[in-house]
Short mmCIF file of C-alpha atoms in Angstrom, two decimals:
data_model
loop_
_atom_site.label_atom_id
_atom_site.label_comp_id
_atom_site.label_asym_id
_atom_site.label_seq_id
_atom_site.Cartn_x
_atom_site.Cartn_y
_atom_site.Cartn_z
CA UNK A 1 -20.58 9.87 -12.42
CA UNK A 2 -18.48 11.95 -14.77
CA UNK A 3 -15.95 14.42 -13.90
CA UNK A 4 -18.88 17.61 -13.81
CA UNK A 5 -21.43 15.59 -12.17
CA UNK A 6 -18.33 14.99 -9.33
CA UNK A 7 -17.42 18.65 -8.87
CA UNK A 8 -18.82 20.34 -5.80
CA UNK A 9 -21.21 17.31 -4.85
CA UNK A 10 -20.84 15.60 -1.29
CA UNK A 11 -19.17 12.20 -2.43
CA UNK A 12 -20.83 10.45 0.69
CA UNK A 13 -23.68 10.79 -2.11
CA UNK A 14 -21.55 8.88 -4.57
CA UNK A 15 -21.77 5.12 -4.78
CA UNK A 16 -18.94 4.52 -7.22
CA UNK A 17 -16.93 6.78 -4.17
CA UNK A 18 -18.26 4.80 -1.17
CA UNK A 19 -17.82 1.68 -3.47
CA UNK A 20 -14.29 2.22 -4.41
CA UNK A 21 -12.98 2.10 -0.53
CA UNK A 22 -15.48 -0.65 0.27
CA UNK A 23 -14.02 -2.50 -2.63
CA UNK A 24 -10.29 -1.81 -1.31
CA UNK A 25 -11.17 -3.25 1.80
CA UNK A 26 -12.18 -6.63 0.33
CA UNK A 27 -9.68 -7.25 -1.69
CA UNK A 28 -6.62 -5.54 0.92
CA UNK A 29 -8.05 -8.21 3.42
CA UNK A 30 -8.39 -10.92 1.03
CA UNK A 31 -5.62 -10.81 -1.14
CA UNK A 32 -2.84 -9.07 0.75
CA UNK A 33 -3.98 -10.89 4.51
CA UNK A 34 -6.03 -13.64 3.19
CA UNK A 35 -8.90 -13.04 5.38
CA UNK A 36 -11.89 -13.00 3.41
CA UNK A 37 -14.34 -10.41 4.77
CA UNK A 38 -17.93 -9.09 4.40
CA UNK A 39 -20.58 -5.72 5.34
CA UNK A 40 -22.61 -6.81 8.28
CA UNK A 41 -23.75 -3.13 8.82
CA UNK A 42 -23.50 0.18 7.31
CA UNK A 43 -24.78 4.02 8.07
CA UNK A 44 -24.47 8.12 7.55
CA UNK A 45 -23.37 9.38 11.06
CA UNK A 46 -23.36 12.73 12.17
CA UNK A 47 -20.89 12.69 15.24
CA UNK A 48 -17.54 11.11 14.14
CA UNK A 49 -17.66 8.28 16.95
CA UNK A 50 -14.90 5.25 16.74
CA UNK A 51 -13.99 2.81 18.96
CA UNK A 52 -11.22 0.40 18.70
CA UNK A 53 -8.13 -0.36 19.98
CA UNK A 54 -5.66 0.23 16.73
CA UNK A 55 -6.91 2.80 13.81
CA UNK A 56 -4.99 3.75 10.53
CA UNK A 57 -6.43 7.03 9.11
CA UNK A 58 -5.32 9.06 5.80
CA UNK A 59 -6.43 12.74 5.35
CA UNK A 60 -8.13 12.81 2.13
CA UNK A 61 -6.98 16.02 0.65
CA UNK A 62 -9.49 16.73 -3.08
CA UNK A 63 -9.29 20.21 -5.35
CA UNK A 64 -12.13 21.90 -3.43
CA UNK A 65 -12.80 19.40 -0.22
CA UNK A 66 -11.07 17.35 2.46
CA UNK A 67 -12.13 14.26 4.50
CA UNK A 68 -10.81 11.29 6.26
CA UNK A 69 -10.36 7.79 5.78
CA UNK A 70 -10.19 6.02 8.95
CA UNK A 71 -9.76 1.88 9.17
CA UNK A 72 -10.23 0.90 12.75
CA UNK A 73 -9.83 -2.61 14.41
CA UNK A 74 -10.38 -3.89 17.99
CA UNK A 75 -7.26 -5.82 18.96
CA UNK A 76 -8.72 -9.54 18.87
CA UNK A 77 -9.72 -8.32 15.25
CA UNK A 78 -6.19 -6.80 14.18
CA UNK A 79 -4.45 -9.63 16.21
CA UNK A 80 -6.27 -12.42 14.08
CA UNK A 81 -5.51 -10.09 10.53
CA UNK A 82 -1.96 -9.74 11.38
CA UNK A 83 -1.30 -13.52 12.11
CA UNK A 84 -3.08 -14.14 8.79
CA UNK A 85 -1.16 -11.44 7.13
CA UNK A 86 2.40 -12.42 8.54
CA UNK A 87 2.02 -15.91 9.76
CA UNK A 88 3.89 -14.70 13.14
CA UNK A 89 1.03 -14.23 16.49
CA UNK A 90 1.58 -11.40 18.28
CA UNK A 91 0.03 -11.11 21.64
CA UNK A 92 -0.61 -7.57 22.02
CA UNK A 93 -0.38 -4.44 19.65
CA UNK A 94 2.93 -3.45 19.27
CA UNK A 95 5.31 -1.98 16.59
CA UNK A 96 5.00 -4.61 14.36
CA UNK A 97 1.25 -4.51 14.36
CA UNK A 98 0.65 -0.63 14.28
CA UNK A 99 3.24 -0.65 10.87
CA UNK A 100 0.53 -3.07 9.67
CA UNK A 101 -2.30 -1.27 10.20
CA UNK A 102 -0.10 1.30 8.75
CA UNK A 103 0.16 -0.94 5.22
CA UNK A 104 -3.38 -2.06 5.08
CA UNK A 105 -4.65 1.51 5.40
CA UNK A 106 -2.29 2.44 3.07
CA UNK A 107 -3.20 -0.58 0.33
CA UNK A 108 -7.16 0.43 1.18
CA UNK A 109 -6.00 3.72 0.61
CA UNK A 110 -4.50 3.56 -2.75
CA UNK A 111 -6.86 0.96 -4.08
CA UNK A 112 -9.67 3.79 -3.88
CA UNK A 113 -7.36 6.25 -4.96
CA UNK A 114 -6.96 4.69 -8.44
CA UNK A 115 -10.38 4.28 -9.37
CA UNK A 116 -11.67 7.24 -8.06
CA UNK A 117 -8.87 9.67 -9.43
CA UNK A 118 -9.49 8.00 -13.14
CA UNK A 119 -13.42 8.64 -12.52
CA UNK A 120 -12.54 12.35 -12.31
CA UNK A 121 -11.62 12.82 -8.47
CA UNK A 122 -7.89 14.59 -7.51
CA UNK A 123 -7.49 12.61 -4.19
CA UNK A 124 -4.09 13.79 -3.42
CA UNK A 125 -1.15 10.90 -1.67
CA UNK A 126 -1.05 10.28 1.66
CA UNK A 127 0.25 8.75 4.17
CA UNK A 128 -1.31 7.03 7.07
CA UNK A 129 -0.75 8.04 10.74
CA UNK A 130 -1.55 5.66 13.62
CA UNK A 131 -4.25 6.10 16.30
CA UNK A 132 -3.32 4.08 19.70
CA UNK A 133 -5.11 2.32 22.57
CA UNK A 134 -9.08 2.52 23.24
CA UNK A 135 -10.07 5.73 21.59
CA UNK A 136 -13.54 7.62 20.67
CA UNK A 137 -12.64 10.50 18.44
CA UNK A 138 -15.42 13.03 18.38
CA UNK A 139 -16.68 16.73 18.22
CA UNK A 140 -14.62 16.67 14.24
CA UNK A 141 -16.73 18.99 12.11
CA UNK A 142 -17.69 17.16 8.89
CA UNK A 143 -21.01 17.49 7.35
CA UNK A 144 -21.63 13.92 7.74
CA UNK A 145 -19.53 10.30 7.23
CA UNK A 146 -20.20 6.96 6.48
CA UNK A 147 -19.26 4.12 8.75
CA UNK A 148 -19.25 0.61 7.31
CA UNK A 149 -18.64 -2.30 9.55
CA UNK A 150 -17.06 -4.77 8.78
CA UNK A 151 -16.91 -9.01 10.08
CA UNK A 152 -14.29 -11.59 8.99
CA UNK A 153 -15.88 -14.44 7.09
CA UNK A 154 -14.20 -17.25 9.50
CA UNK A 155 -15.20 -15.78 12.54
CA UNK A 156 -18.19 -13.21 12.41
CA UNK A 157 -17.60 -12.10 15.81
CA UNK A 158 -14.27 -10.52 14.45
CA UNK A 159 -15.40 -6.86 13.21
CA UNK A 160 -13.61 -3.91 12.27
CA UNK A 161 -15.06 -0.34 11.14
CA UNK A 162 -14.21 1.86 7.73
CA UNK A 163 -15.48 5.56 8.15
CA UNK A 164 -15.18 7.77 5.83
CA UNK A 165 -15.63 11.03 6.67
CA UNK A 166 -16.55 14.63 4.38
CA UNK A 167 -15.93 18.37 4.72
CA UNK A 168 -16.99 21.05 2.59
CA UNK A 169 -14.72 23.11 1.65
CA UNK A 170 -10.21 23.10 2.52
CA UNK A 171 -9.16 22.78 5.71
CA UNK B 1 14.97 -16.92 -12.85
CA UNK B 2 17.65 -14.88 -11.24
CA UNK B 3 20.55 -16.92 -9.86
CA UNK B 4 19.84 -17.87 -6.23
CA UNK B 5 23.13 -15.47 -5.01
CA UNK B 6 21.07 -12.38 -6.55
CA UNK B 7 21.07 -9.61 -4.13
CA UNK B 8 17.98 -7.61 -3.47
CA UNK B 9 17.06 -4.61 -2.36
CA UNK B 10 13.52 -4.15 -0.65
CA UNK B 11 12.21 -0.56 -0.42
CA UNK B 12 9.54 0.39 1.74
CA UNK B 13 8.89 2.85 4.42
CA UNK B 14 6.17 -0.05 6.02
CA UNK B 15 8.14 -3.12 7.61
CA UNK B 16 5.31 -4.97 7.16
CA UNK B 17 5.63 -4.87 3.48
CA UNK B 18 9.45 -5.54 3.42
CA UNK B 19 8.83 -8.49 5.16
CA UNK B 20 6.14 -9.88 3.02
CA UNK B 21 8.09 -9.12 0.11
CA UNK B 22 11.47 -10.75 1.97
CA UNK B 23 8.90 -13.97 2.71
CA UNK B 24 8.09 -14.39 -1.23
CA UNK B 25 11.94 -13.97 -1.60
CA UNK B 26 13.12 -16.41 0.76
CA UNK B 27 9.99 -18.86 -0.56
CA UNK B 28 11.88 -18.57 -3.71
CA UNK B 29 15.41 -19.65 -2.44
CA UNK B 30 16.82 -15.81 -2.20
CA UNK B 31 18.67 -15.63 0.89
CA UNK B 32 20.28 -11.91 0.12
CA UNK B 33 17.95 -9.46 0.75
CA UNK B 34 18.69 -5.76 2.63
CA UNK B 35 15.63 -3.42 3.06
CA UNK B 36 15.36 0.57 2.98
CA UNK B 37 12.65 2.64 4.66
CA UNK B 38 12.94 5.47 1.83
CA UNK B 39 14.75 6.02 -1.73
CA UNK B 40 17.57 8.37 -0.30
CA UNK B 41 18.43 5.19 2.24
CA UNK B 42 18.06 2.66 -1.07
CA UNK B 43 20.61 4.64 -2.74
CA UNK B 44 22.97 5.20 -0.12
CA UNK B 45 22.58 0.91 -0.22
CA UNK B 46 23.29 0.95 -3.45
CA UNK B 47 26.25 2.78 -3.52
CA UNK B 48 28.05 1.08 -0.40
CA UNK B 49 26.82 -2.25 -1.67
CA UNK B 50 28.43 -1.46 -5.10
CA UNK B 51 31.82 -0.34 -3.62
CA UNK B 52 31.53 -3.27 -1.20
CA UNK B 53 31.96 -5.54 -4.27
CA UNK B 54 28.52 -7.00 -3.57
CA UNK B 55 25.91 -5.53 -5.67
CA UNK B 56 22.65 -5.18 -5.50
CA UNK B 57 20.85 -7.61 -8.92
CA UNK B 58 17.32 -6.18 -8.16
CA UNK B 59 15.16 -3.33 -6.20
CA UNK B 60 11.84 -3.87 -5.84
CA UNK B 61 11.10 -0.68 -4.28
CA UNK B 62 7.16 0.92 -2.66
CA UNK B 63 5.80 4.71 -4.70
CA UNK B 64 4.48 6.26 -2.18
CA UNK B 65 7.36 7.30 0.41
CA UNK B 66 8.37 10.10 2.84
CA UNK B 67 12.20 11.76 1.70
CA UNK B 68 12.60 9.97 -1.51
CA UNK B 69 9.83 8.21 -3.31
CA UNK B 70 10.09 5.45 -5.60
CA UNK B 71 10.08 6.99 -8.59
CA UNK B 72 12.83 9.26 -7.56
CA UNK B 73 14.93 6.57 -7.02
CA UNK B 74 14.29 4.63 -10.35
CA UNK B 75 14.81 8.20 -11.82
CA UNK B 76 18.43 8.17 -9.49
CA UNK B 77 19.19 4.89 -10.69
CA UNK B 78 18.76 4.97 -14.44
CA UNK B 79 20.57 8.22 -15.12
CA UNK B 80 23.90 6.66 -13.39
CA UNK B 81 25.90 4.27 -15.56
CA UNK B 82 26.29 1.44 -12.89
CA UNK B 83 22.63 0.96 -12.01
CA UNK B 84 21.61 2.09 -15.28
CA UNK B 85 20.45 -1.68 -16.73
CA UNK B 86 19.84 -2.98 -13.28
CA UNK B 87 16.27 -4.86 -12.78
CA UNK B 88 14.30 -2.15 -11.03
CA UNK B 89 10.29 -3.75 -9.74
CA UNK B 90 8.02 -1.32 -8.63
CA UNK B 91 5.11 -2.36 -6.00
CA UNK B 92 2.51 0.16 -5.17
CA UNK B 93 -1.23 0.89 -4.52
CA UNK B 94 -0.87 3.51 -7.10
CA UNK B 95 -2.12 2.11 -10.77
CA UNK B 96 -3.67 5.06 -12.11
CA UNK B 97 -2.35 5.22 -15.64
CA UNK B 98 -0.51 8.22 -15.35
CA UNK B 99 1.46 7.31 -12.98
CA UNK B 100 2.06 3.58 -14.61
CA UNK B 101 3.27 5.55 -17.82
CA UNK B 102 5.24 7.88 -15.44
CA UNK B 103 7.19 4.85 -14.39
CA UNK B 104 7.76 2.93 -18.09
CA UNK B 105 8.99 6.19 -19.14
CA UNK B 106 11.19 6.15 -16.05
CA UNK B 107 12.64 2.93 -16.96
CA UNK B 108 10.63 0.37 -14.53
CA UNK B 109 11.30 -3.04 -15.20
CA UNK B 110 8.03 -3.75 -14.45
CA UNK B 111 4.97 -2.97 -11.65
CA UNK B 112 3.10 -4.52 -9.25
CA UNK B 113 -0.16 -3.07 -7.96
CA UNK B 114 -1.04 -3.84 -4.48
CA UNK B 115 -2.70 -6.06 -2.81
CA UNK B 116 -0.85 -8.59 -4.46
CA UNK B 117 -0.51 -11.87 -3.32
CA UNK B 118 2.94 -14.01 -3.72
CA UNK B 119 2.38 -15.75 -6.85
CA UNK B 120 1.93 -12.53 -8.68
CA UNK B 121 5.41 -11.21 -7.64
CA UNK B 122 7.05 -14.41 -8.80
CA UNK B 123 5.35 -14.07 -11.92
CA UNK B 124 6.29 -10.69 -12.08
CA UNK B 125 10.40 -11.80 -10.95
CA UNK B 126 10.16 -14.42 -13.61
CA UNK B 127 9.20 -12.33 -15.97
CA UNK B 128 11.15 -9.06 -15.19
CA UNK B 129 14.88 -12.15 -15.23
CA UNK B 130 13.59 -13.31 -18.57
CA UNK B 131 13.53 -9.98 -20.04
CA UNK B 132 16.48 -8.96 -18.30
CA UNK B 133 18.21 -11.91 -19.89
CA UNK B 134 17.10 -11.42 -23.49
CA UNK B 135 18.95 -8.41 -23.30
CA UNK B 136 21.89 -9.41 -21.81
CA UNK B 137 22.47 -11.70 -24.46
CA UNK B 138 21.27 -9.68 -27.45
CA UNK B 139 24.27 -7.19 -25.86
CA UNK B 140 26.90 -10.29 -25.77
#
């Protein structure tokens, strides 16, 4: 999609835009955690719903519109990731673990950044903030977002969620 | 590759990726390694580590940080005469090519885009001393 075709269109109804943070997941996980990982389920939602016990989210800040990117892991999940990642266990999420979250959000982050901004997008840097403890965020105004979960290739039952979220216009 | 007393200087406002980067160092039999969170904290390190008579021989330093960002500091660090040669890595998620240019203009040594995994940064080490060497003796 060129840099007219990009302008003022919904980017939920871009593949190369979904593709390019679906891509930075796979290769954050695999290369930087070495935990191989794969889609087991993806959908548009309408009412901004996570659950999980440790999220990393970066405001996604365009020319003319604004959205979220929001990586969120259940703590068995994040727990396994971060002893693959480290080679240290941890038994709960603390400090340590959050600033991961932190890093992989971050690496997801900037992985889609860079292809998207030499496609024609202006995604603007940012940095990721930290969302604690079992949480359902809700009643957020976008005009839609895309969750994609997420399982871990050596133990399916190990899932995580990527939304992406869209809306019109600056906040 | 750099001498095994080489001090380095990790910069990074995540721990997590100071202590990856600290894990590849220590892999590689460097035992001298202090961190900063920011570039204004890397250069105060810089300076005290200069006057302390133990200086820093490499900063591999993160973009994309709160106060100071990397490119600040490699900007910092080349315009002063005592840091001005010194082996400067940069390791980001940012690879867009303006920004790459941004930083060989800046004087990087060279640049690692993230996720990397640790053979790529000793590559990258290797590569960065070998240089780093060539001119040292083209200036003997």
């Amino acid at each position: 999609m060129g840099l007219a075709a990009i302008r003022g269109k919904n980017p939920l109804l871009d593949k190369d835009f979904l593709n390019s943070f679906v891509k930075g997941v796979l290769e954050t996980l695999k290369t930087t955690a070495d935990t191989p990982v794969r889609i087991f389920h993806s959908e548009v939602v309408n009412d901004y719903r996570i659950t999980g016990d440790v999220a990393g989210i970066v405001s996604l800040q365009d020319e003319d519109w604004t959205g979220n990117l929001i990586l969120a892991f259940p703590k068995k999940t994040i727990l396994y990731v971060i002893e693959q990642m480290l080679g240290e266990t941890y038994p709960d999420i603390n400090p340590e673990v959050r600033d991961a979250v932190g890093e992989l959000t971050n690496q997801v982050y900037g992985y889609a950044k860079s292809i998207l901004n030499q496609k024609g997008y202006q995604l603007q840097m940012g940095f990721p903030t930290i969302a604690l403890g079992q949480f359902q965020l809700h009643s957020y105004p976008p005009t839609a977002s895309l969750l994609i979960q997420f399982e871990i290739l050596a133990d399916p039952s190990l899932k995580f969620d990527l939304q992406v979220t869209y809306n019109s216009g600056k906040n | 590759m750099f001498p095994k007393n080489t001090r380095f200087l990790v910069v990074d406002d995540f721990a997590t990726m100071r202590k990856i980067v600290r894990k590849v160092l220590l892999d590689l039999g460097y035992q001298l390694v202090e961190e900063a969170d920011d570039g204004s904290t890397a250069w105060q390190k810089l300076e005290s580590c200069h006057l302390e008579g133990q200086p820093i021989g490499v900063v591999i330093s993160d973009w994309n940080m709160p106060k100071m960002p990397g490119i600040e500091l490699l900007k910092k660090v080349r315009q002063d005469a005592r840091f001005a040669r010194l082996p400067f890595i940069m390791v980001t998620a940012e690879s867009e090519q303006k920004q790459v240019l941004e930083a060989v203009k800046s004087g990087v040594s060279d640049y690692v885009v993230k996720p990397f995994n640790s053979q790529t940064l000793k590559e990258k080490l290797e590569r960065v001393w070998q240089r780093h060497n060539a001119q040292a003796s083209k200036a003997a």
